[in-house]
Short mmCIF file of C-alpha atoms in Angstrom, two decimals:
data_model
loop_
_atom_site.label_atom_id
_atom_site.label_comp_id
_atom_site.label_asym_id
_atom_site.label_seq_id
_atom_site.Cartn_x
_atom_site.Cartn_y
_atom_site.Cartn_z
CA UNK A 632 -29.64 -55.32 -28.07
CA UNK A 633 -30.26 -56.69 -24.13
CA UNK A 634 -27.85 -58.40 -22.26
CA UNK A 635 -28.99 -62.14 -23.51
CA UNK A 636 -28.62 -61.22 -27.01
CA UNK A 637 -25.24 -59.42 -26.21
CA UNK A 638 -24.34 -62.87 -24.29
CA UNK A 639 -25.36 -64.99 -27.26
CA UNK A 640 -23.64 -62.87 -30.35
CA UNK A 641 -20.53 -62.80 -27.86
CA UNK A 642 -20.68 -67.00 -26.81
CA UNK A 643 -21.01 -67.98 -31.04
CA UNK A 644 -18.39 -65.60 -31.89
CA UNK A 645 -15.87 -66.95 -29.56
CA UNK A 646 -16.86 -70.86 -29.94
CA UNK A 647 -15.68 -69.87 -33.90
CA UNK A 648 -12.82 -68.38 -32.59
CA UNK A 649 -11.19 -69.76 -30.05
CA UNK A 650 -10.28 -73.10 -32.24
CA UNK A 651 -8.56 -70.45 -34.82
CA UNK A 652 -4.34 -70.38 -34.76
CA UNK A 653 -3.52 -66.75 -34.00
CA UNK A 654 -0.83 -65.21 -34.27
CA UNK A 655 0.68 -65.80 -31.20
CA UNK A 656 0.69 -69.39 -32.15
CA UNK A 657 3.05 -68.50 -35.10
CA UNK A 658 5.33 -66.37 -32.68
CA UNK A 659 5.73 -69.34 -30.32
CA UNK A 660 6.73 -71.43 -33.38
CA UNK A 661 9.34 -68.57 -34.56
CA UNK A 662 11.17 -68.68 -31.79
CA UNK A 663 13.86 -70.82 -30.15
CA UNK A 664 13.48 -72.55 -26.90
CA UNK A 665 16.62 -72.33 -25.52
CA UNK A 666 16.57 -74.61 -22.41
CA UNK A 667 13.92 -74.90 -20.00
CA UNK A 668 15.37 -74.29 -16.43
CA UNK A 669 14.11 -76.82 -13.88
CA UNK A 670 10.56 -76.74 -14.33
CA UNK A 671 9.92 -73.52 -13.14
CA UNK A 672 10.87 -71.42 -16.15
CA UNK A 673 11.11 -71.78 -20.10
CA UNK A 674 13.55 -69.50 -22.09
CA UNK A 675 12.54 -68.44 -25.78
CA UNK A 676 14.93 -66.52 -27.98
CA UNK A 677 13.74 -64.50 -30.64
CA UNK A 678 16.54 -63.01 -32.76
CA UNK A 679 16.65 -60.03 -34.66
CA UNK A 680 16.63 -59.46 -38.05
CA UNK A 681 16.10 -55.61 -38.01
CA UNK A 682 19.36 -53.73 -38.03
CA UNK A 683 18.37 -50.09 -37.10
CA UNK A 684 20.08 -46.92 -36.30
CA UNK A 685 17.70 -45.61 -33.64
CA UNK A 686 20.26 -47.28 -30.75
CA UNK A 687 23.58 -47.07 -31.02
CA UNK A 688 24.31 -50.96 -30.14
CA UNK A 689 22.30 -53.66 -31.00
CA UNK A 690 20.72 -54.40 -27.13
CA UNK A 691 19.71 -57.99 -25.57
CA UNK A 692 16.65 -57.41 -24.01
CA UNK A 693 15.39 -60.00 -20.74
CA UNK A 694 11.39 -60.39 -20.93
CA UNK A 695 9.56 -61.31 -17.75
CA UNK A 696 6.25 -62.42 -17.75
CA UNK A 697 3.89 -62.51 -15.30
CA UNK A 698 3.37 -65.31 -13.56
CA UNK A 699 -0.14 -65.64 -13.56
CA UNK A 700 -0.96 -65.57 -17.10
CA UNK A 701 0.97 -66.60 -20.23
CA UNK A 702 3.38 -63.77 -22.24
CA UNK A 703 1.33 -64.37 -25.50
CA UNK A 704 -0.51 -60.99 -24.39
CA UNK A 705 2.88 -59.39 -25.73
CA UNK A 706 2.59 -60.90 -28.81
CA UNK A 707 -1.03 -61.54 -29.56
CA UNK A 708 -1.29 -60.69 -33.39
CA UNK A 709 1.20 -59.14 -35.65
CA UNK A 710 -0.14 -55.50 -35.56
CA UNK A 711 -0.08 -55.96 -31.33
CA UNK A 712 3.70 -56.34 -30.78
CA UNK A 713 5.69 -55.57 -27.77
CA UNK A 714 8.35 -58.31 -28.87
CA UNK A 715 8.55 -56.87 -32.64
CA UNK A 716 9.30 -53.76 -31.62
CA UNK A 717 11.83 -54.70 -29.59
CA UNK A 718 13.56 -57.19 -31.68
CA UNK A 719 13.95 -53.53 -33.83
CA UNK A 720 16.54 -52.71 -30.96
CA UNK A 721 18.25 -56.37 -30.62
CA UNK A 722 17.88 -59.88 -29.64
CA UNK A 723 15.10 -60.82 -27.14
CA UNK A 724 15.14 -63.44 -24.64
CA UNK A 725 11.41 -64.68 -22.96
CA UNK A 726 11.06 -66.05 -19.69
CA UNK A 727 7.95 -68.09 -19.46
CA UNK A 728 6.42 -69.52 -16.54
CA UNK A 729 5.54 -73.27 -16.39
CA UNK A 730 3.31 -74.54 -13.79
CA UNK A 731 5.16 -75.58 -11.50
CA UNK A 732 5.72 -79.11 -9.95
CA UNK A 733 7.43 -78.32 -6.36
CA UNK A 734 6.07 -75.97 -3.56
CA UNK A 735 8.12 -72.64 -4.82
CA UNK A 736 8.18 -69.15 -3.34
CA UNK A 737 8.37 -65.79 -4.84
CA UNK A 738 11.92 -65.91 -4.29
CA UNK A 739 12.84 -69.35 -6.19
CA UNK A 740 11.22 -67.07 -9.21
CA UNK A 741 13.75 -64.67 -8.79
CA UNK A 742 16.68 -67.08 -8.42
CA UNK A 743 15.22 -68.79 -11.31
CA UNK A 744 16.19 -65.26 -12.71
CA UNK A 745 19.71 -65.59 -11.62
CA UNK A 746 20.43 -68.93 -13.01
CA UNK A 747 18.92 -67.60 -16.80
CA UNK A 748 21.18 -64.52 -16.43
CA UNK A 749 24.27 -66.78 -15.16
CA UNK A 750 23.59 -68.83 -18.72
CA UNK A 751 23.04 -66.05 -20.59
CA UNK A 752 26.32 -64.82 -19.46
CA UNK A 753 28.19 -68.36 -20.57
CA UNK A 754 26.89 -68.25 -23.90
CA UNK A 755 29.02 -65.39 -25.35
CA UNK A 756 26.21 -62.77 -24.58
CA UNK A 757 28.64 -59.73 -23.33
CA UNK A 758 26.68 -57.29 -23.51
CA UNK A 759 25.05 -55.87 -20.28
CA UNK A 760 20.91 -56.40 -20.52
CA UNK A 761 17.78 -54.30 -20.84
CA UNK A 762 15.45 -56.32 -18.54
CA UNK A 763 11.90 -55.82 -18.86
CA UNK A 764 8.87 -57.08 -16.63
CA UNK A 765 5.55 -57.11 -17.31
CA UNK A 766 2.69 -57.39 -13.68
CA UNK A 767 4.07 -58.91 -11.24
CA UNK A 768 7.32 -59.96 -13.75
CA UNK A 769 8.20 -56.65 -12.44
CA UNK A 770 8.78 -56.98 -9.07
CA UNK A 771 10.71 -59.77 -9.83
CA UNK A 772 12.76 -57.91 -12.37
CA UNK A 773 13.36 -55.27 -9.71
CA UNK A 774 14.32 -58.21 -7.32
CA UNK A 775 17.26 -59.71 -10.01
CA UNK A 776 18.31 -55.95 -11.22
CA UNK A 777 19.50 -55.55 -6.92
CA UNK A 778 20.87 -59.09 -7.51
CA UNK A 779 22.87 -58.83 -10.57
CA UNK A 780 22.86 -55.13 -11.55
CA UNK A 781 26.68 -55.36 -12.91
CA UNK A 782 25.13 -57.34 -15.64
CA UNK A 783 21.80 -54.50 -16.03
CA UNK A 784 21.87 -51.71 -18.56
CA UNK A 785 17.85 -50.96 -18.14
CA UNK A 786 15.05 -51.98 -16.09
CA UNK A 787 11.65 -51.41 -17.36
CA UNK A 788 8.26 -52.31 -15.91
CA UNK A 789 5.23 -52.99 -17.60
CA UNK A 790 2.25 -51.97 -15.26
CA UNK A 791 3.55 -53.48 -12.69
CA UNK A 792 2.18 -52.53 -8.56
CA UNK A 793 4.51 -52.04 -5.76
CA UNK A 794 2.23 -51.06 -3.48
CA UNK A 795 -0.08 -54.14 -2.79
CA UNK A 796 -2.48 -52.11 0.02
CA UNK A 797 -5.08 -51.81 -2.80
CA UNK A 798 -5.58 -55.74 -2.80
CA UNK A 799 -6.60 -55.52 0.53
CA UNK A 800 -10.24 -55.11 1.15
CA UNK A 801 -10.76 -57.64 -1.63
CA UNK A 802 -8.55 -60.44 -0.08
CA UNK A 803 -10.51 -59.56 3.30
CA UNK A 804 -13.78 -60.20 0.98
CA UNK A 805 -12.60 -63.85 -0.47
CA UNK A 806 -11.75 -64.81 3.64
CA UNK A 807 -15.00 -63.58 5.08
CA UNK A 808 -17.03 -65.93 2.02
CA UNK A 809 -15.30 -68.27 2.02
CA UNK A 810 -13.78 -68.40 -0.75
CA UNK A 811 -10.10 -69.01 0.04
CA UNK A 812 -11.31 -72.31 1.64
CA UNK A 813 -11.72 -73.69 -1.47
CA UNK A 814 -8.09 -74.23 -1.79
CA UNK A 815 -6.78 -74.49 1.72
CA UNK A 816 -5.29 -78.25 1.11
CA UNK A 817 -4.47 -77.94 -2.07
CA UNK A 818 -1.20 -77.91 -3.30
CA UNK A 819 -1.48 -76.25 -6.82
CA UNK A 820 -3.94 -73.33 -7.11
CA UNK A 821 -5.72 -74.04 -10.56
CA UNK A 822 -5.51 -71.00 -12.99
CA UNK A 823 -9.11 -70.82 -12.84
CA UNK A 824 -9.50 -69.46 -9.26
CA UNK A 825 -6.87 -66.81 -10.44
CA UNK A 826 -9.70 -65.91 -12.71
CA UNK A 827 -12.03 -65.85 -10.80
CA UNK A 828 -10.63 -64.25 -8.22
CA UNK A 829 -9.69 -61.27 -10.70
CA UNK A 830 -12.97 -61.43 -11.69
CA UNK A 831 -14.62 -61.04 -8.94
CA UNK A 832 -12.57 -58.08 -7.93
CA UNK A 833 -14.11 -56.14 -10.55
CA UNK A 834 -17.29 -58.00 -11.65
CA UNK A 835 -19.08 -54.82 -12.93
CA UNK A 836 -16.48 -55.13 -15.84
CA UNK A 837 -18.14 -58.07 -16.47
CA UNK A 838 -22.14 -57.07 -17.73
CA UNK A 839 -20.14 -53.59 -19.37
CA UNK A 840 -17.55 -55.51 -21.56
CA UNK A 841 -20.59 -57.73 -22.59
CA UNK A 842 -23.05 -54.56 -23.76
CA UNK A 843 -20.46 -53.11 -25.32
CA UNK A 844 -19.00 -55.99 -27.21
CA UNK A 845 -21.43 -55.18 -29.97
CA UNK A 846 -20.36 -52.42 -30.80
CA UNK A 847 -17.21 -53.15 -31.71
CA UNK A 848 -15.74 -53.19 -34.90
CA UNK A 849 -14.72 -56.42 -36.61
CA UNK A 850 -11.46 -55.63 -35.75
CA UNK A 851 -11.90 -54.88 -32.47
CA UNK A 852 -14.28 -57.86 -31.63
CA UNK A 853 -11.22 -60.08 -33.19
CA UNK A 854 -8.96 -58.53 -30.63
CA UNK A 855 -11.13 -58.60 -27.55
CA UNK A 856 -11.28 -62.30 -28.22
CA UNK A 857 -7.46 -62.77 -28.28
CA UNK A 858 -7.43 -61.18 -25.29
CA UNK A 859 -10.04 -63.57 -24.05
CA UNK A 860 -8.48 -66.09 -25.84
CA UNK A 861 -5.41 -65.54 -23.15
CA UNK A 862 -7.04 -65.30 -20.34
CA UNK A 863 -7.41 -69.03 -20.67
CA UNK A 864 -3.81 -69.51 -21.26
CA UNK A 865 -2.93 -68.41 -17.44
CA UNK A 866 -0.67 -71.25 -15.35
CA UNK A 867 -1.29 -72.81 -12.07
CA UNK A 868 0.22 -71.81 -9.24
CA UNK A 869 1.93 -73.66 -6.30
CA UNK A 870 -0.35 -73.13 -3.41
CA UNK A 871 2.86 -71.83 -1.72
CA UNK A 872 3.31 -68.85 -4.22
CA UNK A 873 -0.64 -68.10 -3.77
CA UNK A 874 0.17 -67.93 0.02
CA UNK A 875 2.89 -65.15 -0.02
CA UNK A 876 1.43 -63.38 -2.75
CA UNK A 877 -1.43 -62.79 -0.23
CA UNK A 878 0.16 -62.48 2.97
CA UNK A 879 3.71 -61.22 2.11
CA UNK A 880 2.53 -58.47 -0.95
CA UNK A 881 -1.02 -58.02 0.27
CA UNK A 882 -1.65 -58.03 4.14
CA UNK A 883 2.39 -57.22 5.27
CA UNK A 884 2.43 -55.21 1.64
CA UNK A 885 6.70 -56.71 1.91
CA UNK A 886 7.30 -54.91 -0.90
CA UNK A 887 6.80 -50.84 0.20
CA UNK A 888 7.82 -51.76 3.90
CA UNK A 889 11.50 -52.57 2.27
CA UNK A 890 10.78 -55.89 4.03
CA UNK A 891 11.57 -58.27 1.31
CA UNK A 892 15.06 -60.35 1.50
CA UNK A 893 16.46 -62.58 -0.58
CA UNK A 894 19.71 -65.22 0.36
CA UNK A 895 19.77 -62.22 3.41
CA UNK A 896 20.10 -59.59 1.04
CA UNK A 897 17.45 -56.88 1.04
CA UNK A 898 15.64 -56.06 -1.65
CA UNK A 899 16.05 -51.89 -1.71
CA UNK A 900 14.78 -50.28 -4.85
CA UNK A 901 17.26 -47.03 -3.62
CA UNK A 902 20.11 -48.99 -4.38
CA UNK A 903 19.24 -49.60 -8.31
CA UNK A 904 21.39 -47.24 -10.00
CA UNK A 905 20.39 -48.18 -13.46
CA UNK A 906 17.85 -46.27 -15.79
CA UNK A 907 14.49 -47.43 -14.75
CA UNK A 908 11.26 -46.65 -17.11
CA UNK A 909 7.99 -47.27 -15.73
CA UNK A 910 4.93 -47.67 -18.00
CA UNK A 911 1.55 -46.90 -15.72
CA UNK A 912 -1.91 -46.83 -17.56
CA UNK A 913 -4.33 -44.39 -16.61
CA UNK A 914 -7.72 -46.85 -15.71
CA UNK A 915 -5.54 -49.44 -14.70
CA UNK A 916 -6.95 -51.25 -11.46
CA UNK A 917 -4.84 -54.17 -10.66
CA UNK A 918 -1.29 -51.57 -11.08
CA UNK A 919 -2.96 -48.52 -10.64
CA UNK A 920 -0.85 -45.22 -10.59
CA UNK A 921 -0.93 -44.80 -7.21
CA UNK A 922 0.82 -48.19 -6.63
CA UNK A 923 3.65 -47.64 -8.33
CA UNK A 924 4.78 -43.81 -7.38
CA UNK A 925 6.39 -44.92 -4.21
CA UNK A 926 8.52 -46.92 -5.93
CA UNK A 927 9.03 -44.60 -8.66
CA UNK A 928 10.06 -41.54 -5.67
CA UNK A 929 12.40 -44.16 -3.96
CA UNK A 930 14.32 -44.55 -7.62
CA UNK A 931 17.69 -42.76 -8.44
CA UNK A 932 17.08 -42.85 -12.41
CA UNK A 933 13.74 -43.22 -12.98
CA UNK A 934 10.81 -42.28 -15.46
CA UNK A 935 7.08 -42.17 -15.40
CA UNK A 936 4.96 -42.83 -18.72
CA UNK A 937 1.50 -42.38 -18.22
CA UNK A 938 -0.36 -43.56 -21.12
CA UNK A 939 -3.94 -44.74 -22.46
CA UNK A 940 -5.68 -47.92 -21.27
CA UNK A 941 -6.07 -50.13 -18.91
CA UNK A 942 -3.51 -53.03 -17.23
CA UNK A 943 -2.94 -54.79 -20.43
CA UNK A 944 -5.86 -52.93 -23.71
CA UNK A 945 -2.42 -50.33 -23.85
CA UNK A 946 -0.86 -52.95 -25.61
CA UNK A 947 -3.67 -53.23 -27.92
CA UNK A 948 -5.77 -50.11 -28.42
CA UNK A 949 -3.17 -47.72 -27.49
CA UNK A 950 -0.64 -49.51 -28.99
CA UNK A 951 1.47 -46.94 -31.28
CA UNK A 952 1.01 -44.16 -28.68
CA UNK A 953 2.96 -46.76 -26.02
CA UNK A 954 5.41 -48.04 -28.28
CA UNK A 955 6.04 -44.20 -29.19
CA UNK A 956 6.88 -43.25 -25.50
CA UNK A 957 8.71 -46.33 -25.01
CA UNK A 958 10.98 -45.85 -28.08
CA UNK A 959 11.59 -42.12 -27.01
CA UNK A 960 13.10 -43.66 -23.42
CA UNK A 961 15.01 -46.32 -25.21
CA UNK A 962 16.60 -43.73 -27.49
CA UNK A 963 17.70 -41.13 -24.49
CA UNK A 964 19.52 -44.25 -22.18
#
């Protein structure tokens, strides 16, 4: 089959399916929105129902999403997870992004952090928390462990980069086109430039995921289109956030120059003192390996789990051989 055929079988299939209810729909609806803090954040609570020996105490885990897309990738359909299997270990609590309505920085993320944990902490949850961050809900979870590590048991990250220098040529590519003019007076940066601009960082993925979609079993078809299905679901982001993200993390790269303060207080990954588990896939190009072993050498407690996949198909195709590895860590801290 050519490329137009490809394109054709691929357009009908996912006109029929992106009007379907999946199951992330169903998850949103199970849980329990909490409160939504200012309009920066949302906070879902899913409790558990599982009581299991595998942990000694039942654990309150902290998700962070990324702020670029929505969290629904951790929860796309019931045989693709993440939340599930950690509701087998205790209650979780979701942070999800909203687009935002002010001019926030990466920092008034992190503080956003603060004020959720502060809450957390009023309503009777004692127990200290296993925070987890998926992308760039990493870095922030790193930020808010530094801040608030009495409260930390854990701190895991979910193919998340610390080293931004491999952003670099491409953000050098969008100036030189043109492309970041697009948005100069803007004050929101729509979540389809975030697309695009992903896209076009690797747009040879593009013709390859095409071809190859045909070839796919039903069941895999079904879950390449939840995944494209989410890639739609992404947020805006205040043009001010956009800014740092590419001069702070990219050009300065803040976050491997120890350069990044928050309320005066630097934000040193030496200092975390906590058990940290780091989850790197191995064709990963937006947190490749190589991104996130300085932060994983600058850690007292940490461990590296190289797995299957790229930044997010290891929660999908390699999806028992993750949750395997991850369990293992869980069980040792």
């Amino acid at each position: 089959m050519n490329i137009t055929a490809s394109i054709d079988e691929y357009i009908n299939d996912y006109d029929n399916f992106i009007y379907c209810k999946g199951e992330a729909n169903k998850f949103h609806i199970q849980a329990t929105k909490i409160w939504q803090n200012y309009d920066l954040s949302t906070v879902l609570y899913y409790k558990s129902t599982k009581k299991t020996a595998k942990v000694k105490n039942n654990r309150v885990f902290l998700l962070v999403s990324s702020i670029f897309n929505s969290p629904e990738i951790l929860f796309v359909s019931k045989k693709q997870n993440f939340i599930d299997n950690l509701l087998q270990y205790g209650d979780v609590y979701l942070v999800k992004w909203n687009n935002p309505e002010k001019q926030y920085k990466i920092n008034d993320y992190v503080l956003s952090l603060s004020t959720i944990i502060n809450k957390l902490k009023t309503q009777n949850v004692t127990k200290k928390i296993d925070l987890v961050g998926h992308c760039i809900g990493g870095n922030l979870a790193v930020a808010i462990t530094i801040l608030k590590q009495q409260y930390i048991r854990s701190l895991t990250m979910l193919t998340s980069p610390w080293d931004y220098s491999h952003f670099l040529l491409a953000i050098k590519l969008y100036k030189m086109f043109g492309f970041y003019d697009l948005i100069k007076e803007t004050e929101l940066v729509p979540k389809i430039y975030i697309q695009i601009m992903f896209f076009l960082m690797f747009p040879n993925q593009f013709q390859q995921k095409i071809v190859n979609y045909e070839t796919r079993t039903k069941f895999e078809k079904e879950n390449y289109l939840l995944v494209e299905k989410w890639l739609q679901s992404g947020t805006n982001l205040a043009k001010a956030t956009y800014d740092e993200i590419i001069t702070n993390l990219v050009e300065h790269n803040m976050l491997l120059n120890n350069e990044w303060y928050i309320n005066d207080k630097q934000i040193d990954p030496s200092k975390i003192s906590v058990p940290v588990c780091i989850i790197t896939s191995k064709k990963d190009k937006i947190a490749p390996k190589n991104s996130i072993l300085p932060l994983h050498k600058s850690l007292k407690n940490s461990t590296l789990i190289e797995i299957a996949g790229g930044h997010i198909s290891y929660l999908l195709k390699d999806n028992q051989n993750f949750n395997n590895n991850y369990k293992k860590w869980l069980t040792t801290i």
